[in-house]
XYZ file of C-alpha atoms in Angstrom:
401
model
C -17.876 -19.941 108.495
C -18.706 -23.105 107.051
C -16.638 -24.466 103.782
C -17.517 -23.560 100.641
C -18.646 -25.592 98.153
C -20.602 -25.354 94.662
C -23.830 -27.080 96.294
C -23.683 -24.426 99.454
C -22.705 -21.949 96.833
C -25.377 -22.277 93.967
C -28.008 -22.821 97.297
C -27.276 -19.028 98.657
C -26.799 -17.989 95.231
C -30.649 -18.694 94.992
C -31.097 -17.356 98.797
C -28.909 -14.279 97.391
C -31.285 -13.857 94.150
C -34.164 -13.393 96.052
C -32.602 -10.641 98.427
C -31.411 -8.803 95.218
C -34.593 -9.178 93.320
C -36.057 -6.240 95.466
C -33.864 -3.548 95.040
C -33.555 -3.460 91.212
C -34.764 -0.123 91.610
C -31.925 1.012 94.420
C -29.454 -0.509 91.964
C -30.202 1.873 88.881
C -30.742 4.978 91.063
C -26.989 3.997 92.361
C -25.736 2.771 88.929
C -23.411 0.859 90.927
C -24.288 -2.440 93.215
C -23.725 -1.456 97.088
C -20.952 -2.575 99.089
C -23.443 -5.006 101.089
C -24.386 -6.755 97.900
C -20.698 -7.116 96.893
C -19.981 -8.373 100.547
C -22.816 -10.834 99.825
C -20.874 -12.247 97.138
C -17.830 -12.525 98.286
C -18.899 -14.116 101.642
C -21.038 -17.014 99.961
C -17.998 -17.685 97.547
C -18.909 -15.914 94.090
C -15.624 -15.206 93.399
C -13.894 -18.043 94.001
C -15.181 -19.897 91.461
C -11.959 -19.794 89.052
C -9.690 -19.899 92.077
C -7.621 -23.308 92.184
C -8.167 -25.671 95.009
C -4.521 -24.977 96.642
C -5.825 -21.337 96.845
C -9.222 -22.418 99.053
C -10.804 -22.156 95.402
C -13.828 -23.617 93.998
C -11.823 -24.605 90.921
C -15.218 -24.751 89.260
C -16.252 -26.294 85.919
C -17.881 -24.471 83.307
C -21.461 -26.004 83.835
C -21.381 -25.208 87.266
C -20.364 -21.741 86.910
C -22.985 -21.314 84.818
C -25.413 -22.270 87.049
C -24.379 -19.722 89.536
C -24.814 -16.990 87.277
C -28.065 -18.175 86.324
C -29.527 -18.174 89.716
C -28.000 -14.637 90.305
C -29.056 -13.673 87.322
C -32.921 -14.571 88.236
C -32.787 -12.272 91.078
C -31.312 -9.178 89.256
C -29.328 -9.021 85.709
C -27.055 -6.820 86.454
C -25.830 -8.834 89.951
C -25.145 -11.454 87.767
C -23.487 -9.288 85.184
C -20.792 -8.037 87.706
C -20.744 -11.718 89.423
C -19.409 -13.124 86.237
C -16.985 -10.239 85.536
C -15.163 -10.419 88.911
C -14.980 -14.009 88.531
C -12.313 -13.649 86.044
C -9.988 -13.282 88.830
C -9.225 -16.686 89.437
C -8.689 -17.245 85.805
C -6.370 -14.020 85.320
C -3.976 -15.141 87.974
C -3.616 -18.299 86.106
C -1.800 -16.071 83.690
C 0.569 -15.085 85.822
C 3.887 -16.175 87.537
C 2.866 -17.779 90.599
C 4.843 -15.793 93.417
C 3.307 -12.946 91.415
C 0.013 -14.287 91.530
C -0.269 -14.945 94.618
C 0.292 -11.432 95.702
C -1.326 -9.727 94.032
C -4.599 -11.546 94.587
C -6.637 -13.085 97.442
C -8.739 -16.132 96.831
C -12.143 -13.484 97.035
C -10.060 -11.029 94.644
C -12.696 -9.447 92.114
C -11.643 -7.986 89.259
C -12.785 -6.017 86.202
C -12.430 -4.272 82.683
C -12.329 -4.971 79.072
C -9.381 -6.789 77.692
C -9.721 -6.067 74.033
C -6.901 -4.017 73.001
C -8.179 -0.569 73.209
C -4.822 1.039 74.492
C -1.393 1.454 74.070
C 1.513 -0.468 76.043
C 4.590 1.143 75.369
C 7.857 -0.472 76.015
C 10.036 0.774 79.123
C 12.576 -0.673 81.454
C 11.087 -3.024 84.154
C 7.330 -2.887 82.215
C 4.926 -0.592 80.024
C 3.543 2.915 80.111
C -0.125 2.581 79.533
C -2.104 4.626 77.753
C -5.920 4.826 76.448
C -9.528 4.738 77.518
C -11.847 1.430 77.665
C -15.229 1.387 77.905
C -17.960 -1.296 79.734
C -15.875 -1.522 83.183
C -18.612 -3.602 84.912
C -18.206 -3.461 88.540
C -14.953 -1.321 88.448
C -16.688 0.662 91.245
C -15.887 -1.880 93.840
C -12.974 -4.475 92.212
C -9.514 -4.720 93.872
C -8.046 -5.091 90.179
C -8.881 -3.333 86.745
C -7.662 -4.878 83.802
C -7.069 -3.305 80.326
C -6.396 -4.524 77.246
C -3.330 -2.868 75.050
C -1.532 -3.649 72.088
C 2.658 -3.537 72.684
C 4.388 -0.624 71.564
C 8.400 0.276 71.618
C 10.063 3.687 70.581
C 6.137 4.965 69.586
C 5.884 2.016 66.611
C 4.170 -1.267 67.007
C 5.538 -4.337 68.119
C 4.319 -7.143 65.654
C 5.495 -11.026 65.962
C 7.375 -13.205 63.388
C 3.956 -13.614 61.448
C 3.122 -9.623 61.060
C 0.770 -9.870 63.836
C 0.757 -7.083 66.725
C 1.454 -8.164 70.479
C -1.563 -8.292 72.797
C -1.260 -7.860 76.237
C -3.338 -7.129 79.224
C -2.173 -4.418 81.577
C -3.455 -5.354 85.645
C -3.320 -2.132 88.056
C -5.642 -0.796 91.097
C -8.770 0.736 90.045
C -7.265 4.196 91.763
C -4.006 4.025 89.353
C -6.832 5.176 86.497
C -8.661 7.792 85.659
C -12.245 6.343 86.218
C -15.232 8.723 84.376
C -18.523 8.643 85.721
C -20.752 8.395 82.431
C -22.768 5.064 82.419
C -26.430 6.378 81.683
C -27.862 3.682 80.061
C -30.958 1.920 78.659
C -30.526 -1.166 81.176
C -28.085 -2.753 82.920
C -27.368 0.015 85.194
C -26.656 -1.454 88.383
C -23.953 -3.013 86.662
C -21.491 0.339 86.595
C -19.936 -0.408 83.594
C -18.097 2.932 83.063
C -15.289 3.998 80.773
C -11.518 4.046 82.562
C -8.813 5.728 81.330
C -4.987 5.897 81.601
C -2.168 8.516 80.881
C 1.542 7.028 80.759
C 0.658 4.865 83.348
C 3.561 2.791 84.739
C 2.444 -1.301 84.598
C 5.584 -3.782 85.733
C 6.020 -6.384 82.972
C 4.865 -9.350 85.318
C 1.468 -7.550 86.213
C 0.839 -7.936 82.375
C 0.043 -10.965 81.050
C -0.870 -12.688 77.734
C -3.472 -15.510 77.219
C -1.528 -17.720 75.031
C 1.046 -18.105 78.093
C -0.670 -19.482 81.245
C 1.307 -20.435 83.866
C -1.460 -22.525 85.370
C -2.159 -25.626 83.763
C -5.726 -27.322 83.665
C -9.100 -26.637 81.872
C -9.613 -23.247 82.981
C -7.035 -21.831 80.698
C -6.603 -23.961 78.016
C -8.370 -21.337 76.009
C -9.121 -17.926 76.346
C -13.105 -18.339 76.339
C -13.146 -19.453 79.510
C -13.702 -15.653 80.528
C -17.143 -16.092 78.453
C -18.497 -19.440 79.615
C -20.545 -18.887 82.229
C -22.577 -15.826 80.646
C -25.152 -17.302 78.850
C -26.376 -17.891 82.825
C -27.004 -14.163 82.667
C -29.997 -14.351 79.847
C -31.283 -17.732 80.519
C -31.895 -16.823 84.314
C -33.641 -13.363 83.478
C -35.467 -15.226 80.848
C -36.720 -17.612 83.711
C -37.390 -14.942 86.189
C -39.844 -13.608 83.306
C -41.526 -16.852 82.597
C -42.216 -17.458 86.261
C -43.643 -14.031 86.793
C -46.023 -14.321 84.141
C -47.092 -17.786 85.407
C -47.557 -16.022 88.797
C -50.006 -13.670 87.140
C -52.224 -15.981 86.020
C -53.877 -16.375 88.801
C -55.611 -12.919 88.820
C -55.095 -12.027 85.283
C -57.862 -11.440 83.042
C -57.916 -12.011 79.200
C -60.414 -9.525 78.000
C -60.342 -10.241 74.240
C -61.206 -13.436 75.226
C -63.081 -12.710 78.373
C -61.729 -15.091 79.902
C -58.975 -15.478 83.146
C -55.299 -16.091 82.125
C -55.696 -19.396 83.614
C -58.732 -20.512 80.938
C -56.950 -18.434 77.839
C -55.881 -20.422 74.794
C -54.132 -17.586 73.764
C -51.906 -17.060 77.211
C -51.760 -20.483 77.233
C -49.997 -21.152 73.737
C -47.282 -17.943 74.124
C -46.393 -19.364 77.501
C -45.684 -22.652 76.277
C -44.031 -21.571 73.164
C -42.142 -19.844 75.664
C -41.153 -22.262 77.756
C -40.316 -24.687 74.857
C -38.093 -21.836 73.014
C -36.305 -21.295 76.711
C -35.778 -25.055 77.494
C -33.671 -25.481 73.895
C -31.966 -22.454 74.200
C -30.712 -23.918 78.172
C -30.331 -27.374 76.822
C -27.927 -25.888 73.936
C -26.034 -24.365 76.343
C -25.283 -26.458 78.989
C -24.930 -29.618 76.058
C -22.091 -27.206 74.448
C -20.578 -26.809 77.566
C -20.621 -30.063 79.048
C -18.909 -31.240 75.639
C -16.172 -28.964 75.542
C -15.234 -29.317 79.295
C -14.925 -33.005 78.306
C -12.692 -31.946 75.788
C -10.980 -30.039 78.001
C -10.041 -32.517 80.575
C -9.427 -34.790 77.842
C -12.217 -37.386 78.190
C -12.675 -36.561 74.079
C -10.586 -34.453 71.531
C -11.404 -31.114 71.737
C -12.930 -30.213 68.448
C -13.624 -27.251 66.084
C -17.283 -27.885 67.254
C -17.103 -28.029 70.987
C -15.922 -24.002 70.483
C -17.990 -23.241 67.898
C -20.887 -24.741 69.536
C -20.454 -22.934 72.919
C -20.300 -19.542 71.096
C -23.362 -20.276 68.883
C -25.114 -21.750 71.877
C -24.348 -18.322 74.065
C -25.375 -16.016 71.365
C -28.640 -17.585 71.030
C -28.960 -17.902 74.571
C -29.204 -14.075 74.686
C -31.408 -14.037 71.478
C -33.537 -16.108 72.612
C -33.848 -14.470 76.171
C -34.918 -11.021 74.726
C -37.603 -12.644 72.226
C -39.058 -14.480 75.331
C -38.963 -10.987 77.874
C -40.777 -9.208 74.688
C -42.983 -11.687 74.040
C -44.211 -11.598 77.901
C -44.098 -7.779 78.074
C -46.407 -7.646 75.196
C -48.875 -10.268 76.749
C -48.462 -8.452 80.198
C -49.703 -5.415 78.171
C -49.996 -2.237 79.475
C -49.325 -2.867 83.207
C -45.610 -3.334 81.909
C -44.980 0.387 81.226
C -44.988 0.980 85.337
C -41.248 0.713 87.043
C -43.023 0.709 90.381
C -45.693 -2.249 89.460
C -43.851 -4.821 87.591
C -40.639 -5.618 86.537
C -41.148 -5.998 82.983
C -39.757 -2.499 82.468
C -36.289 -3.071 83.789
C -36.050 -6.804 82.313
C -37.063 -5.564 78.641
C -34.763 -3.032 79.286
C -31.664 -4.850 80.492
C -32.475 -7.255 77.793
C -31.937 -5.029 75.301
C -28.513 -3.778 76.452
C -26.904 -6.727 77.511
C -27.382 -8.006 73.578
C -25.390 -5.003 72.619
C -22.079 -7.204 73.846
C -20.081 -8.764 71.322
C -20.871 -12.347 72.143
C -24.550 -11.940 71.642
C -24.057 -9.956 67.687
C -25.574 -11.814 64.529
C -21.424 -11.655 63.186
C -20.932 -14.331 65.893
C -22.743 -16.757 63.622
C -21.311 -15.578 60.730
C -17.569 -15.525 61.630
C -18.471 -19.433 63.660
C -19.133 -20.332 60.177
C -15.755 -19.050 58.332
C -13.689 -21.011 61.393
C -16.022 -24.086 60.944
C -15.214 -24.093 57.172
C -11.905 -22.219 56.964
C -10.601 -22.688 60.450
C -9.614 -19.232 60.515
C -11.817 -16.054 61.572
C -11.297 -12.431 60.389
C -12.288 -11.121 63.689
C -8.680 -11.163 65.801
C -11.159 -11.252 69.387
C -13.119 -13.857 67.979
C -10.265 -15.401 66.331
C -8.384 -15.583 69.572
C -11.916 -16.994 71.633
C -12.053 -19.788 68.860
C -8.914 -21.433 68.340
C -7.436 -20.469 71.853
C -4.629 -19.100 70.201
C -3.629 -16.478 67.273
C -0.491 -15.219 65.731
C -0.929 -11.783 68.005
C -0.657 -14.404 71.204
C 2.206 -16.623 70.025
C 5.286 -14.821 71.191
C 6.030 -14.546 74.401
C 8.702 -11.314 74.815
C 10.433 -10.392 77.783
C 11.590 -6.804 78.270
């Protein structure tokens, strides 16, 4: 096998999207991806993106990430959704005592599950017993390691720092240590297998926890904890493109018939196609500007600013935004040939484009809370909070127990 490298990985990543781009329909029947798409990934390097270079990582930057995702993304949403997810690995075992680290994960490790502090950690000797249910486990059906977020318990009260704040940790077992519950029948996104999980007094030894204000692993990748998010906004802009181009494709045999004219001679196609195209240019430019910043900030060719993480986060939001608008726009000019799964894919991409701006990162408080830490430097929201400033009171003390 040849080495890896981000120019031989983004270049099957686009070999890879055009493979996957034919069985969006085998991917929602399954509501899973198959094992030969995950082996896809892993052999041309998808997961080793956040793996350091000592590892046989990519140790990739944020802008090049991002263009992974986007070209997976292109071929089928919900590829690209799980291709991001189990990604984290490489930063996750930054968190985590080397020795540790390095045995509990491989360099094509994938991982999954929702960090936000949805269960309970309590206190016992050598670690925690975890209970609680999460929801949106993208990809748990085939990762080696399911995460899940818990707030720090001891004698059934919460554990709180010096500031008031409660301890946030995440918990890292084997997807078979849960209980996994086969209930994601969604809108969109379906390939994607993001089902609920669920523990009972689950036994998790204190170093297979970890929290993000204490990475072991220095370097740009975990200076903050949004570098779990930075690459998503390839998600949305590369469905986004995916649409464009197909419409552009249709123009050739399209027929405007309240103009009676082809596609190709339309005023009307004409003008929505550049004002898309226009709206999805500034909404790629904004990210990959906002990124390119705050990795510069990051390796410390500039300060790292307020801005360069407020931008990034405004810039993702409106990345998905933006990508829905645009898929809407096109499903509506398409007209009613879009309503047919088997014909076109405007179905599925409306569809996943809706659900994927049900995630956190893409809701209108995003803007609003950017704005309180742009003016206040503080947030009310403890996830967004913690995404912002890199830190929070809830991530500040490291215990040992």
């Amino acid at each position: 096998m040849h080495a890896i490298s981000f120019e031989s990985l983004l270049l099957n990543a686009k070999k890879l999207a055009k493979e996957v781009s034919a069985e969006g329909g085998v991917l929602e029947e399954q509501r899973r991806l198959p094992p030969h798409i995950v082996n896809k990934l892993r052999e041309i390097g998808v997961f080793r993106m956040n793996f350091p270079l000592g590892w046989g990582g990519l140790e990739l930057t944020s802008p090049q990430q991002t263009q992974v995702i986007e070209q997976l993304a292109i071929g089928d949403a919900a590829v690209a959704w799980c291709a991001m997810i189990g990604s984290d690995s490489g930063i996750y075992s930054g968190f985590i005592d080397e020795p540790v680290a390095r045995d509990m994960f491989t360099v094509d490790s994938i991982t999954a599950g929702w960090i936000h502090p949805q269960g309970k950690a309590e206190i016992v000797p050598g670690g925690y017993r975890v209970s609680g249910r999460w929801r949106f486990g993208s990809g748990l059906s085939h990762c080696d390691i399911l995460s899940a977020g818990c707030f720090v318990y001891q004698d059934g009260n919460q554990v709180v720092d010096r500031h008031g704040a409660p301890i946030w940790r995440v918990m890292m077992a084997k997807p078979d240590e849960y209980e996994l519950h086969d209930n994601w029948h969604t809108t969109g996104l379906a390939g994607s297998g993001s089902r609920d999980y669920g523990a009972n007094n689950m036994f998790v030894p204190y170093e297979h926890s970890f929290s993000f204000n204490e990475p072991y692993r220095k370097g740009p990748l975990h200076d903050v904890p949004d570098a779990i998010l930075r690459n998503m906004a390839g998600i949305p802009l590369g469905m986004a493109r995916a649409a464009l181009d197909y419409a552009i494709s249709l123009a050739e045999h399209k027929y405007d018939r309240s103009l009676s004219v082809s596609w190709k001679k339309s005023p009307r196609v004409q003008a929505v196609l550049a004002r898309c195209e226009i709206e999805l240019y500034s909404a790629r430019c904004a990210v990959y500007s906002s990124l390119n910043e705050q990795w510069d900030g990051l390796v410390g060719k500039e300060p790292l600013s307020n801005a360069h993480r407020i931008t990034v986060a405004l810039a993702r939001q409106q990345a998905f935004k933006v990508s829905r608008q645009i898929i809407s726009t096109i499903y509506d000019l398409v007209g009613g040939a879009s309503i047919y799964k088997n014909e076109t894919p405007m179905d599925k991409w409306l569809r996943d484009s809706y659900t994927m701006n049900q995630h956190a990162v893409a809701s209108e408080s995003i803007v609003q809370q950017c704005g309180q830490f742009l003016l206040n430097n503080h947030s009310n929201n403890l996830f967004i909070w913690c995404l912002l400033a890199g830190s929070s009171p809830a991530f500040n003390v490291r215990q040992k127990w």
